[in-house]
mmCIF file of C-alpha atoms in Angstrom:
data_model
loop_
_atom_site.group_PDB
_atom_site.id
_atom_site.type_symbol
_atom_site.label_atom_id
_atom_site.label_comp_id
_atom_site.label_asym_id
_atom_site.label_seq_id
_atom_site.Cartn_x
_atom_site.Cartn_y
_atom_site.Cartn_z
ATOM 1 C CA MET A 1 -6.320 -92.006 -84.912
ATOM 2 C CA SER A 2 -5.217 -88.574 -86.217
ATOM 3 C CA ARG A 3 -4.057 -87.872 -89.792
ATOM 4 C CA ASP A 4 -3.121 -84.313 -88.954
ATOM 5 C CA VAL A 5 0.537 -84.935 -89.629
ATOM 6 C CA LEU A 6 -0.241 -85.709 -93.223
ATOM 7 C CA THR A 7 -1.215 -82.101 -93.914
ATOM 8 C CA ARG A 8 0.537 -80.230 -91.128
ATOM 9 C CA SER A 9 2.769 -77.329 -92.396
ATOM 10 C CA ALA A 10 6.488 -77.651 -91.838
ATOM 11 C CA ARG A 11 9.722 -75.937 -92.740
ATOM 12 C CA GLU A 12 10.588 -75.944 -96.441
ATOM 13 C CA PRO A 13 13.633 -77.934 -97.436
ATOM 14 C CA ASP A 14 16.990 -76.102 -97.648
ATOM 15 C CA ARG A 15 17.503 -77.383 -101.143
ATOM 16 C CA THR A 16 16.160 -79.837 -103.657
ATOM 17 C CA MET A 17 18.495 -81.902 -105.796
ATOM 18 C CA THR A 18 17.724 -83.757 -109.063
ATOM 19 C CA PHE A 19 19.356 -86.893 -110.345
ATOM 20 C CA GLY A 20 17.493 -87.227 -113.625
ATOM 21 C CA PRO A 21 14.915 -85.609 -115.934
ATOM 22 C CA GLY A 22 11.816 -87.358 -114.406
ATOM 23 C CA GLN A 23 9.490 -85.567 -111.994
ATOM 24 C CA THR A 24 10.312 -88.215 -109.298
ATOM 25 C CA GLN A 25 14.033 -88.102 -109.760
ATOM 26 C CA LEU A 26 14.796 -85.704 -106.910
ATOM 27 C CA TYR A 27 15.278 -85.395 -103.220
ATOM 28 C CA ASP A 28 14.762 -82.674 -100.693
ATOM 29 C CA VAL A 29 17.439 -81.780 -98.146
ATOM 30 C CA TRP A 30 17.167 -80.416 -94.626
ATOM 31 C CA LEU A 31 20.487 -79.392 -93.096
ATOM 32 C CA ALA A 32 21.495 -79.336 -89.420
ATOM 33 C CA PRO A 33 24.515 -77.529 -87.942
ATOM 34 C CA ALA A 34 27.427 -79.898 -87.316
ATOM 35 C CA ALA A 35 25.438 -82.937 -88.409
ATOM 36 C CA SER A 36 27.499 -86.124 -88.607
ATOM 37 C CA VAL A 37 24.809 -88.456 -90.020
ATOM 38 C CA THR A 38 22.376 -88.295 -92.897
ATOM 39 C CA VAL A 39 18.971 -89.876 -92.438
ATOM 40 C CA VAL A 40 17.261 -90.812 -95.702
ATOM 41 C CA LEU A 41 13.506 -90.844 -95.199
ATOM 42 C CA VAL A 42 11.446 -93.064 -97.499
ATOM 43 C CA HIS A 43 7.792 -92.167 -97.537
ATOM 44 C CA GLY A 44 4.880 -94.545 -97.640
ATOM 45 C CA GLY A 45 1.470 -94.348 -99.039
ATOM 46 C CA PHE A 46 1.031 -98.001 -100.242
ATOM 47 C CA TRP A 47 3.262 -97.168 -103.305
ATOM 48 C CA ARG A 48 0.280 -95.077 -104.754
ATOM 49 C CA ALA A 49 0.661 -91.881 -106.748
ATOM 50 C CA GLU A 50 -1.630 -89.876 -104.516
ATOM 51 C CA TRP A 51 0.820 -89.956 -101.655
ATOM 52 C CA ASP A 52 4.040 -88.040 -102.343
ATOM 53 C CA ARG A 53 6.954 -87.145 -100.053
ATOM 54 C CA THR A 54 5.566 -83.928 -98.695
ATOM 55 C CA HIS A 55 3.610 -85.577 -95.864
ATOM 56 C CA LEU A 56 6.968 -86.474 -94.291
ATOM 57 C CA ARG A 57 8.088 -82.813 -94.036
ATOM 58 C CA PRO A 58 7.130 -82.510 -90.309
ATOM 59 C CA LEU A 59 9.281 -85.588 -89.560
ATOM 60 C CA ALA A 60 12.128 -84.314 -91.676
ATOM 61 C CA THR A 61 12.096 -80.968 -89.883
ATOM 62 C CA ALA A 62 12.059 -82.648 -86.461
ATOM 63 C CA LEU A 63 14.992 -84.838 -87.310
ATOM 64 C CA ALA A 64 16.984 -81.832 -88.584
ATOM 65 C CA ASP A 65 16.101 -80.031 -85.341
ATOM 66 C CA ALA A 66 17.466 -83.110 -83.479
ATOM 67 C CA GLY A 67 20.794 -82.742 -85.250
ATOM 68 C CA PHE A 68 20.592 -84.872 -88.363
ATOM 69 C CA ALA A 69 20.966 -83.993 -91.990
ATOM 70 C CA VAL A 70 17.913 -85.318 -93.819
ATOM 71 C CA ALA A 71 17.279 -86.404 -97.408
ATOM 72 C CA LEU A 72 13.720 -87.088 -98.521
ATOM 73 C CA PRO A 73 13.647 -88.680 -101.978
ATOM 74 C CA GLU A 74 10.768 -89.184 -104.355
ATOM 75 C CA TYR A 75 10.046 -92.225 -106.421
ATOM 76 C CA ARG A 76 7.626 -93.460 -109.093
ATOM 77 C CA ARG A 77 4.453 -94.874 -107.693
ATOM 78 C CA THR A 78 1.399 -96.908 -109.000
ATOM 79 C CA GLY A 79 -0.860 -94.762 -111.170
ATOM 80 C CA MET A 80 2.211 -93.078 -112.697
ATOM 81 C CA PRO A 81 4.191 -94.169 -115.774
ATOM 82 C CA GLY A 82 6.785 -96.665 -114.625
ATOM 83 C CA GLY A 83 5.178 -96.854 -111.212
ATOM 84 C CA THR A 84 4.885 -100.689 -111.056
ATOM 85 C CA TRP A 85 7.772 -102.728 -109.878
ATOM 86 C CA PRO A 86 10.720 -102.369 -110.374
ATOM 87 C CA GLY A 87 10.233 -98.581 -111.038
ATOM 88 C CA PRO A 88 10.004 -97.519 -107.351
ATOM 89 C CA GLY A 89 13.081 -99.571 -106.411
ATOM 90 C CA GLN A 90 15.055 -98.229 -109.391
ATOM 91 C CA ASP A 91 14.284 -94.629 -108.415
ATOM 92 C CA LEU A 92 15.253 -95.067 -104.737
ATOM 93 C CA THR A 93 18.461 -96.938 -105.657
ATOM 94 C CA ALA A 94 19.481 -94.022 -107.817
ATOM 95 C CA ALA A 95 18.510 -91.531 -105.168
ATOM 96 C CA LEU A 96 20.505 -93.350 -102.463
ATOM 97 C CA ALA A 97 23.584 -93.333 -104.718
ATOM 98 C CA MET A 98 23.132 -89.574 -105.350
ATOM 99 C CA VAL A 99 22.604 -88.779 -101.639
ATOM 100 C CA ARG A 100 25.751 -90.664 -100.727
ATOM 101 C CA ALA A 101 27.720 -88.753 -103.303
ATOM 102 C CA ASP A 102 26.316 -85.443 -102.210
ATOM 103 C CA GLU A 103 29.295 -83.514 -100.816
ATOM 104 C CA GLY A 104 26.974 -81.341 -98.749
ATOM 105 C CA LEU A 105 25.763 -84.333 -96.703
ATOM 106 C CA PRO A 106 27.609 -86.427 -94.095
ATOM 107 C CA GLU A 107 28.621 -89.854 -95.466
ATOM 108 C CA PRO A 108 27.347 -92.049 -92.533
ATOM 109 C CA THR A 109 23.763 -92.786 -93.649
ATOM 110 C CA LEU A 110 20.687 -94.406 -92.059
ATOM 111 C CA LEU A 111 17.476 -95.320 -93.861
ATOM 112 C CA VAL A 112 14.160 -94.622 -92.168
ATOM 113 C CA GLY A 113 11.046 -95.857 -94.047
ATOM 114 C CA HIS A 114 7.352 -95.742 -93.183
ATOM 115 C CA SER A 115 4.695 -98.214 -94.319
ATOM 116 C CA ALA A 116 5.419 -98.903 -97.979
ATOM 117 C CA GLY A 117 8.637 -96.891 -97.389
ATOM 118 C CA GLY A 118 9.594 -99.392 -94.703
ATOM 119 C CA HIS A 119 9.352 -102.172 -97.363
ATOM 120 C CA LEU A 120 11.532 -100.093 -99.667
ATOM 121 C CA ALA A 121 14.082 -99.167 -97.020
ATOM 122 C CA VAL A 122 14.712 -102.750 -95.956
ATOM 123 C CA TRP A 123 14.779 -103.867 -99.549
ATOM 124 C CA LEU A 124 17.431 -101.205 -100.266
ATOM 125 C CA LEU A 125 19.762 -102.637 -97.653
ATOM 126 C CA HIS A 126 20.310 -105.620 -99.900
ATOM 127 C CA ARG A 127 21.430 -103.441 -102.856
ATOM 128 C CA PRO A 128 25.080 -102.793 -103.624
ATOM 129 C CA GLU A 129 24.456 -99.096 -103.384
ATOM 130 C CA ALA A 130 23.669 -99.586 -99.674
ATOM 131 C CA ALA A 131 27.051 -101.167 -98.730
ATOM 132 C CA GLY A 132 28.310 -99.549 -95.596
ATOM 133 C CA LEU A 133 25.031 -97.994 -94.488
ATOM 134 C CA LEU A 134 24.398 -97.838 -90.751
ATOM 135 C CA GLY A 135 21.120 -99.805 -91.204
ATOM 136 C CA ALA A 136 17.420 -99.009 -91.393
ATOM 137 C CA VAL A 137 14.493 -98.146 -89.193
ATOM 138 C CA SER A 138 11.145 -99.583 -90.430
ATOM 139 C CA LEU A 139 8.098 -97.749 -89.181
ATOM 140 C CA ALA A 140 5.081 -100.055 -89.590
ATOM 141 C CA GLY A 141 6.782 -101.414 -92.667
ATOM 142 C CA CYS A 142 5.119 -103.539 -95.283
ATOM 143 C CA LEU A 143 7.923 -106.025 -94.865
ATOM 144 C CA ASP A 144 6.132 -109.230 -96.013
ATOM 145 C CA LEU A 145 4.915 -108.355 -99.488
ATOM 146 C CA ARG A 146 3.042 -111.564 -100.002
ATOM 147 C CA MET A 147 1.107 -111.034 -96.762
ATOM 148 C CA VAL A 148 0.218 -107.500 -97.944
ATOM 149 C CA GLY A 149 -1.194 -109.165 -101.026
ATOM 150 C CA ARG A 150 -3.002 -111.946 -99.205
ATOM 151 C CA LEU A 151 -4.642 -109.512 -96.855
ATOM 152 C CA GLY A 152 -5.677 -107.193 -99.722
ATOM 153 C CA LEU A 153 -4.354 -104.137 -97.850
ATOM 154 C CA ASP A 154 -5.423 -100.765 -99.203
ATOM 155 C CA ASP A 155 -7.743 -102.324 -101.808
ATOM 156 C CA GLY A 156 -5.001 -104.447 -103.491
ATOM 157 C CA ALA A 157 -2.004 -102.118 -103.152
ATOM 158 C CA ALA A 158 0.475 -104.907 -103.559
ATOM 159 C CA ASP A 159 -1.179 -106.274 -106.692
ATOM 160 C CA ALA A 160 -1.064 -102.775 -108.142
ATOM 161 C CA LEU A 161 2.581 -102.520 -107.324
ATOM 162 C CA MET A 162 3.399 -105.858 -108.873
ATOM 163 C CA GLY A 163 1.125 -105.340 -111.947
ATOM 164 C CA GLY A 164 -1.315 -108.230 -111.421
ATOM 165 C CA THR A 165 -1.944 -111.227 -109.133
ATOM 166 C CA ASP A 166 0.385 -113.929 -110.540
ATOM 167 C CA TRP A 167 3.324 -112.629 -108.563
ATOM 168 C CA GLN A 168 2.102 -114.290 -105.356
ATOM 169 C CA GLN A 169 2.724 -117.767 -106.818
ATOM 170 C CA GLN A 170 6.274 -117.111 -107.724
ATOM 171 C CA PRO A 171 8.816 -119.116 -105.576
ATOM 172 C CA PHE A 172 11.161 -116.057 -105.140
ATOM 173 C CA LEU A 173 10.527 -112.402 -105.365
ATOM 174 C CA GLY A 174 13.347 -109.996 -105.496
ATOM 175 C CA SER A 175 10.938 -107.301 -104.476
ATOM 176 C CA ASP A 176 10.013 -108.950 -101.143
ATOM 177 C CA PRO A 177 12.223 -108.398 -98.146
ATOM 178 C CA ILE A 178 11.042 -111.732 -96.801
ATOM 179 C CA ASP A 179 12.656 -113.593 -99.729
ATOM 180 C CA LEU A 180 15.962 -111.634 -99.447
ATOM 181 C CA GLY A 181 16.738 -112.958 -96.008
ATOM 182 C CA PRO A 182 18.834 -111.301 -93.217
ATOM 183 C CA THR A 183 20.097 -107.771 -94.106
ATOM 184 C CA PRO A 184 23.769 -106.932 -94.107
ATOM 185 C CA THR A 185 23.333 -104.203 -91.550
ATOM 186 C CA PRO A 186 20.952 -103.716 -88.570
ATOM 187 C CA VAL A 187 17.189 -103.117 -88.793
ATOM 188 C CA ALA A 188 15.100 -101.598 -86.026
ATOM 189 C CA LEU A 189 11.371 -102.143 -86.414
ATOM 190 C CA LEU A 190 8.771 -99.982 -84.741
ATOM 191 C CA HIS A 191 5.076 -100.868 -85.025
ATOM 192 C CA GLY A 192 1.975 -99.635 -83.254
ATOM 193 C CA ARG A 193 -0.322 -102.206 -81.806
ATOM 194 C CA ALA A 194 -3.257 -99.976 -82.713
ATOM 195 C CA ASP A 195 -2.238 -99.856 -86.389
ATOM 196 C CA GLN A 196 -5.324 -100.323 -88.561
ATOM 197 C CA GLN A 197 -3.522 -99.824 -91.946
ATOM 198 C CA VAL A 198 -0.551 -102.264 -91.653
ATOM 199 C CA PRO A 199 -1.055 -105.030 -89.188
ATOM 200 C CA LEU A 200 1.673 -105.742 -86.658
ATOM 201 C CA ALA A 201 1.856 -109.234 -88.071
ATOM 202 C CA LEU A 202 3.862 -107.936 -91.022
ATOM 203 C CA SER A 203 6.721 -106.781 -88.819
ATOM 204 C CA GLU A 204 6.483 -109.925 -86.743
ATOM 205 C CA SER A 205 6.731 -112.041 -89.867
ATOM 206 C CA TRP A 206 9.860 -110.292 -91.155
ATOM 207 C CA MET A 207 11.449 -110.442 -87.664
ATOM 208 C CA ALA A 208 10.753 -114.210 -87.316
ATOM 209 C CA THR A 209 12.030 -115.061 -90.803
ATOM 210 C CA CYS A 210 14.799 -112.627 -91.435
ATOM 211 C CA GLY A 211 15.715 -110.848 -88.177
ATOM 212 C CA THR A 212 19.219 -111.397 -86.849
ATOM 213 C CA PRO A 213 18.974 -112.226 -83.096
ATOM 214 C CA GLY A 214 20.896 -109.885 -80.835
ATOM 215 C CA ARG A 215 21.144 -107.274 -83.638
ATOM 216 C CA ASP A 216 17.753 -106.536 -85.087
ATOM 217 C CA VAL A 217 14.930 -105.460 -82.738
ATOM 218 C CA LEU A 218 11.138 -105.099 -82.941
ATOM 219 C CA THR A 219 9.575 -102.512 -80.587
ATOM 220 C CA VAL A 220 5.808 -102.646 -80.245
ATOM 221 C CA LEU A 221 4.174 -99.380 -79.157
ATOM 222 C CA ASP A 222 0.934 -100.364 -77.413
ATOM 223 C CA ASP A 223 -0.990 -97.128 -77.867
ATOM 224 C CA SER A 224 0.337 -96.001 -81.234
ATOM 225 C CA ASP A 225 -1.370 -96.175 -84.638
ATOM 226 C CA HIS A 226 -0.051 -96.025 -88.206
ATOM 227 C CA PHE A 227 0.414 -92.294 -88.395
ATOM 228 C CA ASP A 228 1.770 -91.702 -84.890
ATOM 229 C CA LEU A 229 5.075 -93.275 -86.010
ATOM 230 C CA ILE A 230 5.717 -90.323 -88.364
ATOM 231 C CA ASP A 231 4.319 -87.675 -86.074
ATOM 232 C CA PRO A 232 6.971 -85.826 -83.981
ATOM 233 C CA GLU A 233 4.127 -84.497 -81.803
ATOM 234 C CA SER A 234 3.040 -88.006 -80.807
ATOM 235 C CA ALA A 235 4.123 -90.287 -78.007
ATOM 236 C CA ALA A 236 5.858 -92.470 -80.557
ATOM 237 C CA TRP A 237 8.489 -89.822 -81.408
ATOM 238 C CA PRO A 238 10.848 -90.529 -78.490
ATOM 239 C CA ALA A 239 10.907 -94.158 -79.429
ATOM 240 C CA LEU A 240 11.880 -93.376 -83.009
ATOM 241 C CA LEU A 241 14.540 -90.895 -81.957
ATOM 242 C CA THR A 242 15.982 -93.463 -79.449
ATOM 243 C CA GLU A 243 16.355 -96.067 -82.265
ATOM 244 C CA ILE A 244 17.955 -93.606 -84.654
ATOM 245 C CA ILE A 245 20.427 -92.403 -81.994
ATOM 246 C CA ARG A 246 21.187 -96.070 -81.044
ATOM 247 C CA LEU A 247 21.955 -97.031 -84.663
ATOM 248 C CA THR A 248 23.964 -93.844 -85.452
ATOM 249 C CA GLY A 249 25.472 -92.983 -82.172
ATOM 250 C CA SER A 250 24.842 -89.261 -82.874
ATOM 251 C CA GLY A 251 22.260 -86.525 -82.815
ATOM 252 C CA ARG A 252 20.887 -84.615 -79.897
ATOM 253 C CA THR A 253 17.681 -85.104 -77.938
ATOM 254 C CA ALA A 254 16.879 -81.464 -77.472
#
């Protein structure tokens, strides 16, 4: 497993836009000539403050080079004021609305989220602000929040997000994609079998419970780990690009 992508240098964004006074109320933009689709990247890091959006810059650059406009929003995370739920969801909902109103970006929009960002991307599809989106790609997404809690992933990351432990006994969680049911638009799930941070079982659980047969797909990459899925220099990159092109019908492969 290589974490090189987390600190690898990449092209700076073409611009950064703010949608409020908070330090997390902003998104970076990478432009691509003649782009017809905007990809909104939602970063992971188990919802924790130590992981911000900058580690997805190599992926944002690669997607722009592949012909997509890219927006990379920030959001409040645990360890920050307002970082427990619903703070992260509120920030991303506002960011998505702002991105879709951005006249410098194409309107057709696809969400791509990694790890905790996969949870947030699929959750966003159920929001009114996501009406008409092309769908979402979940990369090793934390799509079953209760399972994340039961397994104690990342030393209790889900409990930190939810502000305690009582949440797991609630009959319905508006924060858990599993409880929200099938999404209005397609979801493609990519998960590495060698993932040691987020078990494949989380994607399998969402697919079995909420996946729409014949529309939503789960692709398991046998030799890929957690960070390969966001690394454009890894063997997982073609699979990600294939799913993005399939859902958007655009972009270029070279």
